Amino acid sequence: VARAFDRLARRSKAITNLDEGIDIAEKNKDNFCLALLYNTYGGLSFRLDETDKAINYYQQALKISEELNNPLLIANISEGFAQ
């Protein structure tokens, strides 16, 4: 949902959805989902020229994906990080 709002340039709504998603993923201890959300947040922050914030979110996503030992997730996040 957040990506759709981002593409429609409704970024404040995208941020709201990401924040809600992160809260839910943390409460449910869903680290896979949390890594995806941080990755999406990193991309959004990058498009908003918030480079430091983007790097922080990408690093969080990468750390979680490495802890999960998920090569596909690591590759996906690394690709976004390399932008």
Coordinates of C-alpha atoms in Angstrom, one line a residue:
V1 CA 0.0 0.0 0.0
A2 CA 2.8 2.4 0.9
R3 CA 4.5 1.9 -2.5
A4 CA 1.2 2.7 -4.3
F5 CA 0.9 5.9 -2.4
D6 CA 4.5 6.8 -3.1
R7 CA 4.0 6.2 -6.8
L8 CA 1.0 8.5 -6.7
A9 CA 3.1 11.2 -4.9
R10 CA 1.0 10.8 -1.8
R11 CA 4.1 10.4 0.3
S12 CA 2.7 11.5 3.6
K13 CA 0.1 8.7 3.3
A14 CA 2.9 6.3 2.3
I15 CA 4.9 7.3 5.4
T16 CA 1.8 6.8 7.6
N17 CA 1.3 3.3 6.2
L18 CA 4.9 2.4 6.6
D19 CA 4.9 3.6 10.2
E20 CA 1.8 1.5 10.9
G21 CA 3.3 -1.5 9.2
I22 CA 6.5 -1.3 11.2
D23 CA 4.5 -1.1 14.4
I24 CA 2.5 -4.2 13.5
A25 CA 5.6 -6.1 12.3
E26 CA 7.4 -5.3 15.5
K27 CA 4.5 -6.4 17.7
N28 CA 4.1 -9.6 15.7
K29 CA 7.9 -10.2 15.7
D30 CA 7.7 -10.5 11.9
N31 CA 11.3 -9.7 11.0
F32 CA 10.9 -10.7 7.3
C33 CA 8.1 -8.1 6.9
L34 CA 10.0 -5.6 9.0
A35 CA 13.0 -5.9 6.7
L36 CA 10.8 -5.3 3.6
L37 CA 9.2 -2.3 5.3
Y38 CA 12.6 -0.8 6.2
N39 CA 13.7 -1.4 2.6
T40 CA 10.6 0.4 1.3
Y41 CA 11.1 3.2 3.7
G42 CA 14.7 3.5 2.6
G43 CA 13.6 3.9 -1.0
L44 CA 11.0 6.5 -0.1
S45 CA 13.5 8.5 2.0
F46 CA 16.0 8.4 -0.9
R47 CA 13.4 9.8 -3.3
L48 CA 12.7 12.5 -0.8
D49 CA 16.4 13.5 -0.8
E50 CA 16.7 12.3 2.8
T51 CA 19.9 10.4 2.2
D52 CA 21.0 9.9 5.8
K53 CA 17.6 8.6 6.7
A54 CA 17.5 6.3 3.6
I55 CA 20.9 4.8 4.5
N56 CA 19.7 4.2 8.1
Y57 CA 16.6 2.3 6.9
Y58 CA 18.6 0.3 4.3
Q59 CA 21.1 -0.7 7.0
Q60 CA 18.4 -1.8 9.3
A61 CA 16.8 -3.8 6.5
L62 CA 20.1 -5.4 5.6
K63 CA 20.9 -6.3 9.2
I64 CA 17.6 -8.1 9.7
S65 CA 17.8 -9.9 6.3
E66 CA 21.3 -11.1 7.3
E67 CA 20.0 -12.3 10.7
L68 CA 17.3 -14.2 8.8
N69 CA 20.0 -15.7 6.5
N70 CA 17.8 -14.9 3.5
P71 CA 19.9 -14.5 0.3
L72 CA 17.0 -13.3 -1.8
L73 CA 16.1 -10.6 0.7
I74 CA 19.7 -9.6 1.1
A75 CA 20.1 -9.2 -2.7
N76 CA 16.8 -7.2 -2.9
I77 CA 17.9 -4.8 -0.2
S78 CA 21.4 -4.5 -1.5
E79 CA 20.1 -3.5 -4.9
G80 CA 18.0 -0.7 -3.3
F81 CA 21.0 0.3 -1.1
A82 CA 23.2 0.6 -4.2
Q83 CA 21.1 3.3 -5.8

